[in-house]
mmCIF file of C-alpha atoms in Angstrom:
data_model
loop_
_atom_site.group_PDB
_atom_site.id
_atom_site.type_symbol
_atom_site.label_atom_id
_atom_site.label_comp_id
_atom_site.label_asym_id
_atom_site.label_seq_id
_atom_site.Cartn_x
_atom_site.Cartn_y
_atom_site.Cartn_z
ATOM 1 C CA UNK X 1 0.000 0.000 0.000
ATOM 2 C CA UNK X 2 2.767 2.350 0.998
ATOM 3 C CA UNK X 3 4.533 1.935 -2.643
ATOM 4 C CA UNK X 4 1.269 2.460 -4.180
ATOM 5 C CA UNK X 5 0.828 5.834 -2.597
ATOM 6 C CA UNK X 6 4.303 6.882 -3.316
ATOM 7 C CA UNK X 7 4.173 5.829 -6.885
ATOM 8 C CA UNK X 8 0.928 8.070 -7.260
ATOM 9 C CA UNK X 9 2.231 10.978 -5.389
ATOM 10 C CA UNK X 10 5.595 10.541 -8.057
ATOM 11 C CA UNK X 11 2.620 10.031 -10.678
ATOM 12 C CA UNK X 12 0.802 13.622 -9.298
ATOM 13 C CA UNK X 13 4.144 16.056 -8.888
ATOM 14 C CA UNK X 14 5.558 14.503 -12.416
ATOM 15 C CA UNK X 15 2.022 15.287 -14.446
ATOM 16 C CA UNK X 16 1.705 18.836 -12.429
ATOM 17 C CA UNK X 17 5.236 19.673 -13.241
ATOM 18 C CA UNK X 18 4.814 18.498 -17.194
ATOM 19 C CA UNK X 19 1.836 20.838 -16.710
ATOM 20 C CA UNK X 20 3.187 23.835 -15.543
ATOM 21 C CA UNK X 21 5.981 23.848 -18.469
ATOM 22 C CA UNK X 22 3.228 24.097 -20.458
ATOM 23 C CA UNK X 23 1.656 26.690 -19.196
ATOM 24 C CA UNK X 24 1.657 30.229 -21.186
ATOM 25 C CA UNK X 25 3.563 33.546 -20.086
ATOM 26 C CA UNK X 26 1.267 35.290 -17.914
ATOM 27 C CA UNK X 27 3.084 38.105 -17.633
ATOM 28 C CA UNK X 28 3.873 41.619 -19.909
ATOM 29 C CA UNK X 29 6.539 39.607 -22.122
ATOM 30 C CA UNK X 30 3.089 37.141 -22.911
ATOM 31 C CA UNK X 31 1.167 40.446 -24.260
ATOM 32 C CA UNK X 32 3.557 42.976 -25.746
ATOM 33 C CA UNK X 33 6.139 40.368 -27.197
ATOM 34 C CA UNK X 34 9.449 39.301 -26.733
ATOM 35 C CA UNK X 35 10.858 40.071 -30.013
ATOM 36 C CA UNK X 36 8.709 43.615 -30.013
ATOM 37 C CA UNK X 37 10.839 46.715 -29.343
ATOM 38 C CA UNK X 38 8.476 49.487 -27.728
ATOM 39 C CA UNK X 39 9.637 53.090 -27.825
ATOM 40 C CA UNK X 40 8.206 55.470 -25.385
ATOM 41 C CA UNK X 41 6.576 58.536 -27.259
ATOM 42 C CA UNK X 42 4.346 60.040 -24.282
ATOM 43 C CA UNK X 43 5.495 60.555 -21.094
ATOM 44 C CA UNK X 44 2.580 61.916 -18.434
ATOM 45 C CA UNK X 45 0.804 63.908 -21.454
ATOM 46 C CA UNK X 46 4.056 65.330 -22.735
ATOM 47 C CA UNK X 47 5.836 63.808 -26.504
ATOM 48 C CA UNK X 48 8.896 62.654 -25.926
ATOM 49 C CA UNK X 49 10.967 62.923 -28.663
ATOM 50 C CA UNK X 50 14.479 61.082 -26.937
ATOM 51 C CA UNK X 51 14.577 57.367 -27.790
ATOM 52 C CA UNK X 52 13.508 55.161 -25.114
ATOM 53 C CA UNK X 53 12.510 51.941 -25.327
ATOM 54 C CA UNK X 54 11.319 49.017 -23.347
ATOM 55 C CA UNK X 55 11.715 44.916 -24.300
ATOM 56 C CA UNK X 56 10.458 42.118 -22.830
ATOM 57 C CA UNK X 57 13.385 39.347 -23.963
ATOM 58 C CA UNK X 58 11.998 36.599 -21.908
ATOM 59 C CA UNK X 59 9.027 36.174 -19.255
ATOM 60 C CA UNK X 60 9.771 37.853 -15.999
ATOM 61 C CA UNK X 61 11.906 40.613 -17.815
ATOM 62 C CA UNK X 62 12.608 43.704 -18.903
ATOM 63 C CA UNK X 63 15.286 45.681 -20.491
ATOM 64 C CA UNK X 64 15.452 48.546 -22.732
ATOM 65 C CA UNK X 65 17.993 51.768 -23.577
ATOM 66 C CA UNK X 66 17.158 55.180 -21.754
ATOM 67 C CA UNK X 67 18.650 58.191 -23.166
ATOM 68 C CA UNK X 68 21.934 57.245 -21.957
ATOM 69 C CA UNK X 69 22.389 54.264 -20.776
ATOM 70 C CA UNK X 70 20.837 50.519 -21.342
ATOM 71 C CA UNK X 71 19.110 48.784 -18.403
ATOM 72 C CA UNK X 72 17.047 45.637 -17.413
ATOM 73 C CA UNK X 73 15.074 44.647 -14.350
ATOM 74 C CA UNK X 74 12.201 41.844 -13.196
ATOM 75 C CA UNK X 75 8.598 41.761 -13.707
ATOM 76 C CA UNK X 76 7.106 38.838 -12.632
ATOM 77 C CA UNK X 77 3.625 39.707 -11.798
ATOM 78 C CA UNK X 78 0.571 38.814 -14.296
ATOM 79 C CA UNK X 79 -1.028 40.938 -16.420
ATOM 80 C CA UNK X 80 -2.250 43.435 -16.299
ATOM 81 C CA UNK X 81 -0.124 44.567 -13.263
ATOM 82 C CA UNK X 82 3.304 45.411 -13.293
ATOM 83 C CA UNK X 83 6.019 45.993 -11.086
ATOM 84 C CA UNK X 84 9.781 45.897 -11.872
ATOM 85 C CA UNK X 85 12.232 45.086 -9.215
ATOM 86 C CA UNK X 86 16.206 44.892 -9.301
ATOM 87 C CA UNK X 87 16.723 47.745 -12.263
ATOM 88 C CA UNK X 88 19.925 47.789 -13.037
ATOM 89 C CA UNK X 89 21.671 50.126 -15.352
ATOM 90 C CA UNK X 90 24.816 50.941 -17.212
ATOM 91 C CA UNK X 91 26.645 54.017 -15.677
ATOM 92 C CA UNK X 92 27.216 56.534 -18.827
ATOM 93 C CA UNK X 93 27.433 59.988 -18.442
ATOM 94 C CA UNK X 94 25.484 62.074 -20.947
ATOM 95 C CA UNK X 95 23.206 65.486 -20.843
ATOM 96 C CA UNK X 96 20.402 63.564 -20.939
ATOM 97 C CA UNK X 97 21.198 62.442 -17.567
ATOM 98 C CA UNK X 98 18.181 63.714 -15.461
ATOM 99 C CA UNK X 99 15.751 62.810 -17.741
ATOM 100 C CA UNK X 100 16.627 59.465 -17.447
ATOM 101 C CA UNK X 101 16.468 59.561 -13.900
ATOM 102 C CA UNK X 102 12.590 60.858 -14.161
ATOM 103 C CA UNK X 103 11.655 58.118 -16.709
ATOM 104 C CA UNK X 104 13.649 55.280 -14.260
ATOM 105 C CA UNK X 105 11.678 57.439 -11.225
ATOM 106 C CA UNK X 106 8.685 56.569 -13.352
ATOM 107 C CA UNK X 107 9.026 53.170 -14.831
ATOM 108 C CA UNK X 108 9.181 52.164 -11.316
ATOM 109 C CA UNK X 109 5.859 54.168 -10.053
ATOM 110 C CA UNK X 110 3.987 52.036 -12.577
ATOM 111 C CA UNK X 111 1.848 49.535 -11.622
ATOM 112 C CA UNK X 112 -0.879 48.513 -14.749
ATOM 113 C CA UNK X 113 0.103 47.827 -17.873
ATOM 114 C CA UNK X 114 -1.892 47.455 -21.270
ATOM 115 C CA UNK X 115 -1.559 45.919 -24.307
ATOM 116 C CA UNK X 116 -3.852 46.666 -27.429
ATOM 117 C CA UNK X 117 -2.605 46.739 -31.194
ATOM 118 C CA UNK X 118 1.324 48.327 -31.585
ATOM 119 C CA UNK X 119 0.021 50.606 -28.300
ATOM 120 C CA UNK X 120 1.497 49.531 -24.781
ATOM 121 C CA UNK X 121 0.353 52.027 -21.907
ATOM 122 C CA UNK X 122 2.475 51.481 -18.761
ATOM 123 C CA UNK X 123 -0.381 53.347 -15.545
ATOM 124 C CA UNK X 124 -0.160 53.815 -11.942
ATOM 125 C CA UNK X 125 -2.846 54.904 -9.287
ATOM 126 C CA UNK X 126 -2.057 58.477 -9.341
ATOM 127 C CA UNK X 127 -2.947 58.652 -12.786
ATOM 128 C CA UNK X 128 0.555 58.854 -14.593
ATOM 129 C CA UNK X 129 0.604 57.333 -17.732
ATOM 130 C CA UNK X 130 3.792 56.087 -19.748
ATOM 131 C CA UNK X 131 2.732 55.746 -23.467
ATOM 132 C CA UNK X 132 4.967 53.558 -25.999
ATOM 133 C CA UNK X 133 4.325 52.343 -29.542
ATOM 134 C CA UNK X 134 5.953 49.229 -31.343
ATOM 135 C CA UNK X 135 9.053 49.762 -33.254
ATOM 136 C CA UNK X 136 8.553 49.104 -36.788
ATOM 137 C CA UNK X 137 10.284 46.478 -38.291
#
Protein backbone atom coordinates (compact mmCIF):
# COMPACT_ATOMS: atom_id res chain seq x y z
CA UNK A 1 0.00 0.00 0.00
CA UNK A 2 2.77 2.35 1.00
CA UNK A 3 4.53 1.93 -2.64
CA UNK A 4 1.27 2.46 -4.18
CA UNK A 5 0.83 5.83 -2.60
CA UNK A 6 4.30 6.88 -3.32
CA UNK A 7 4.17 5.83 -6.88
CA UNK A 8 0.93 8.07 -7.26
CA UNK A 9 2.23 10.98 -5.39
CA UNK A 10 5.60 10.54 -8.06
CA UNK A 11 2.62 10.03 -10.68
CA UNK A 12 0.80 13.62 -9.30
CA UNK A 13 4.14 16.06 -8.89
CA UNK A 14 5.56 14.50 -12.42
CA UNK A 15 2.02 15.29 -14.45
CA UNK A 16 1.71 18.84 -12.43
CA UNK A 17 5.24 19.67 -13.24
CA UNK A 18 4.81 18.50 -17.19
CA UNK A 19 1.84 20.84 -16.71
CA UNK A 20 3.19 23.83 -15.54
CA UNK A 21 5.98 23.85 -18.47
CA UNK A 22 3.23 24.10 -20.46
CA UNK A 23 1.66 26.69 -19.20
CA UNK A 24 1.66 30.23 -21.19
CA UNK A 25 3.56 33.55 -20.09
CA UNK A 26 1.27 35.29 -17.91
CA UNK A 27 3.08 38.11 -17.63
CA UNK A 28 3.87 41.62 -19.91
CA UNK A 29 6.54 39.61 -22.12
CA UNK A 30 3.09 37.14 -22.91
CA UNK A 31 1.17 40.45 -24.26
CA UNK A 32 3.56 42.98 -25.75
CA UNK A 33 6.14 40.37 -27.20
CA UNK A 34 9.45 39.30 -26.73
CA UNK A 35 10.86 40.07 -30.01
CA UNK A 36 8.71 43.61 -30.01
CA UNK A 37 10.84 46.72 -29.34
CA UNK A 38 8.48 49.49 -27.73
CA UNK A 39 9.64 53.09 -27.83
CA UNK A 40 8.21 55.47 -25.38
CA UNK A 41 6.58 58.54 -27.26
CA UNK A 42 4.35 60.04 -24.28
CA UNK A 43 5.49 60.56 -21.09
CA UNK A 44 2.58 61.92 -18.43
CA UNK A 45 0.80 63.91 -21.45
CA UNK A 46 4.06 65.33 -22.74
CA UNK A 47 5.84 63.81 -26.50
CA UNK A 48 8.90 62.65 -25.93
CA UNK A 49 10.97 62.92 -28.66
CA UNK A 50 14.48 61.08 -26.94
CA UNK A 51 14.58 57.37 -27.79
CA UNK A 52 13.51 55.16 -25.11
CA UNK A 53 12.51 51.94 -25.33
CA UNK A 54 11.32 49.02 -23.35
CA UNK A 55 11.71 44.92 -24.30
CA UNK A 56 10.46 42.12 -22.83
CA UNK A 57 13.38 39.35 -23.96
CA UNK A 58 12.00 36.60 -21.91
CA UNK A 59 9.03 36.17 -19.25
CA UNK A 60 9.77 37.85 -16.00
CA UNK A 61 11.91 40.61 -17.81
CA UNK A 62 12.61 43.70 -18.90
CA UNK A 63 15.29 45.68 -20.49
CA UNK A 64 15.45 48.55 -22.73
CA UNK A 65 17.99 51.77 -23.58
CA UNK A 66 17.16 55.18 -21.75
CA UNK A 67 18.65 58.19 -23.17
CA UNK A 68 21.93 57.25 -21.96
CA UNK A 69 22.39 54.26 -20.78
CA UNK A 70 20.84 50.52 -21.34
CA UNK A 71 19.11 48.78 -18.40
CA UNK A 72 17.05 45.64 -17.41
CA UNK A 73 15.07 44.65 -14.35
CA UNK A 74 12.20 41.84 -13.20
CA UNK A 75 8.60 41.76 -13.71
CA UNK A 76 7.11 38.84 -12.63
CA UNK A 77 3.63 39.71 -11.80
CA UNK A 78 0.57 38.81 -14.30
CA UNK A 79 -1.03 40.94 -16.42
CA UNK A 80 -2.25 43.43 -16.30
CA UNK A 81 -0.12 44.57 -13.26
CA UNK A 82 3.30 45.41 -13.29
CA UNK A 83 6.02 45.99 -11.09
CA UNK A 84 9.78 45.90 -11.87
CA UNK A 85 12.23 45.09 -9.21
CA UNK A 86 16.21 44.89 -9.30
CA UNK A 87 16.72 47.74 -12.26
CA UNK A 88 19.93 47.79 -13.04
CA UNK A 89 21.67 50.13 -15.35
CA UNK A 90 24.82 50.94 -17.21
CA UNK A 91 26.65 54.02 -15.68
CA UNK A 92 27.22 56.53 -18.83
CA UNK A 93 27.43 59.99 -18.44
CA UNK A 94 25.48 62.07 -20.95
CA UNK A 95 23.21 65.49 -20.84
CA UNK A 96 20.40 63.56 -20.94
CA UNK A 97 21.20 62.44 -17.57
CA UNK A 98 18.18 63.71 -15.46
CA UNK A 99 15.75 62.81 -17.74
CA UNK A 100 16.63 59.46 -17.45
CA UNK A 101 16.47 59.56 -13.90
CA UNK A 102 12.59 60.86 -14.16
CA UNK A 103 11.66 58.12 -16.71
CA UNK A 104 13.65 55.28 -14.26
CA UNK A 105 11.68 57.44 -11.23
CA UNK A 106 8.68 56.57 -13.35
CA UNK A 107 9.03 53.17 -14.83
CA UNK A 108 9.18 52.16 -11.32
CA UNK A 109 5.86 54.17 -10.05
CA UNK A 110 3.99 52.04 -12.58
CA UNK A 111 1.85 49.53 -11.62
CA UNK A 112 -0.88 48.51 -14.75
CA UNK A 113 0.10 47.83 -17.87
CA UNK A 114 -1.89 47.45 -21.27
CA UNK A 115 -1.56 45.92 -24.31
CA UNK A 116 -3.85 46.67 -27.43
CA UNK A 117 -2.61 46.74 -31.19
CA UNK A 118 1.32 48.33 -31.59
CA UNK A 119 0.02 50.61 -28.30
CA UNK A 120 1.50 49.53 -24.78
CA UNK A 121 0.35 52.03 -21.91
CA UNK A 122 2.47 51.48 -18.76
CA UNK A 123 -0.38 53.35 -15.55
CA UNK A 124 -0.16 53.81 -11.94
CA UNK A 125 -2.85 54.90 -9.29
CA UNK A 126 -2.06 58.48 -9.34
CA UNK A 127 -2.95 58.65 -12.79
CA UNK A 128 0.56 58.85 -14.59
CA UNK A 129 0.60 57.33 -17.73
CA UNK A 130 3.79 56.09 -19.75
CA UNK A 131 2.73 55.75 -23.47
CA UNK A 132 4.97 53.56 -26.00
CA UNK A 133 4.33 52.34 -29.54
CA UNK A 134 5.95 49.23 -31.34
CA UNK A 135 9.05 49.76 -33.25
CA UNK A 136 8.55 49.10 -36.79
CA UNK A 137 10.28 46.48 -38.29
Amino acid sequence: MLWQACAMLRATFLLALGLSACQPDETISGYAGTDREWRLVEAVGQPITQRITLTFPEEGEIAGHAPCNAYTARQTLPYPWFKIEGLAATRAACPELELEGTYFAMLMSMSLSEVAGDTLILSNEAGMQLVYRAAPD
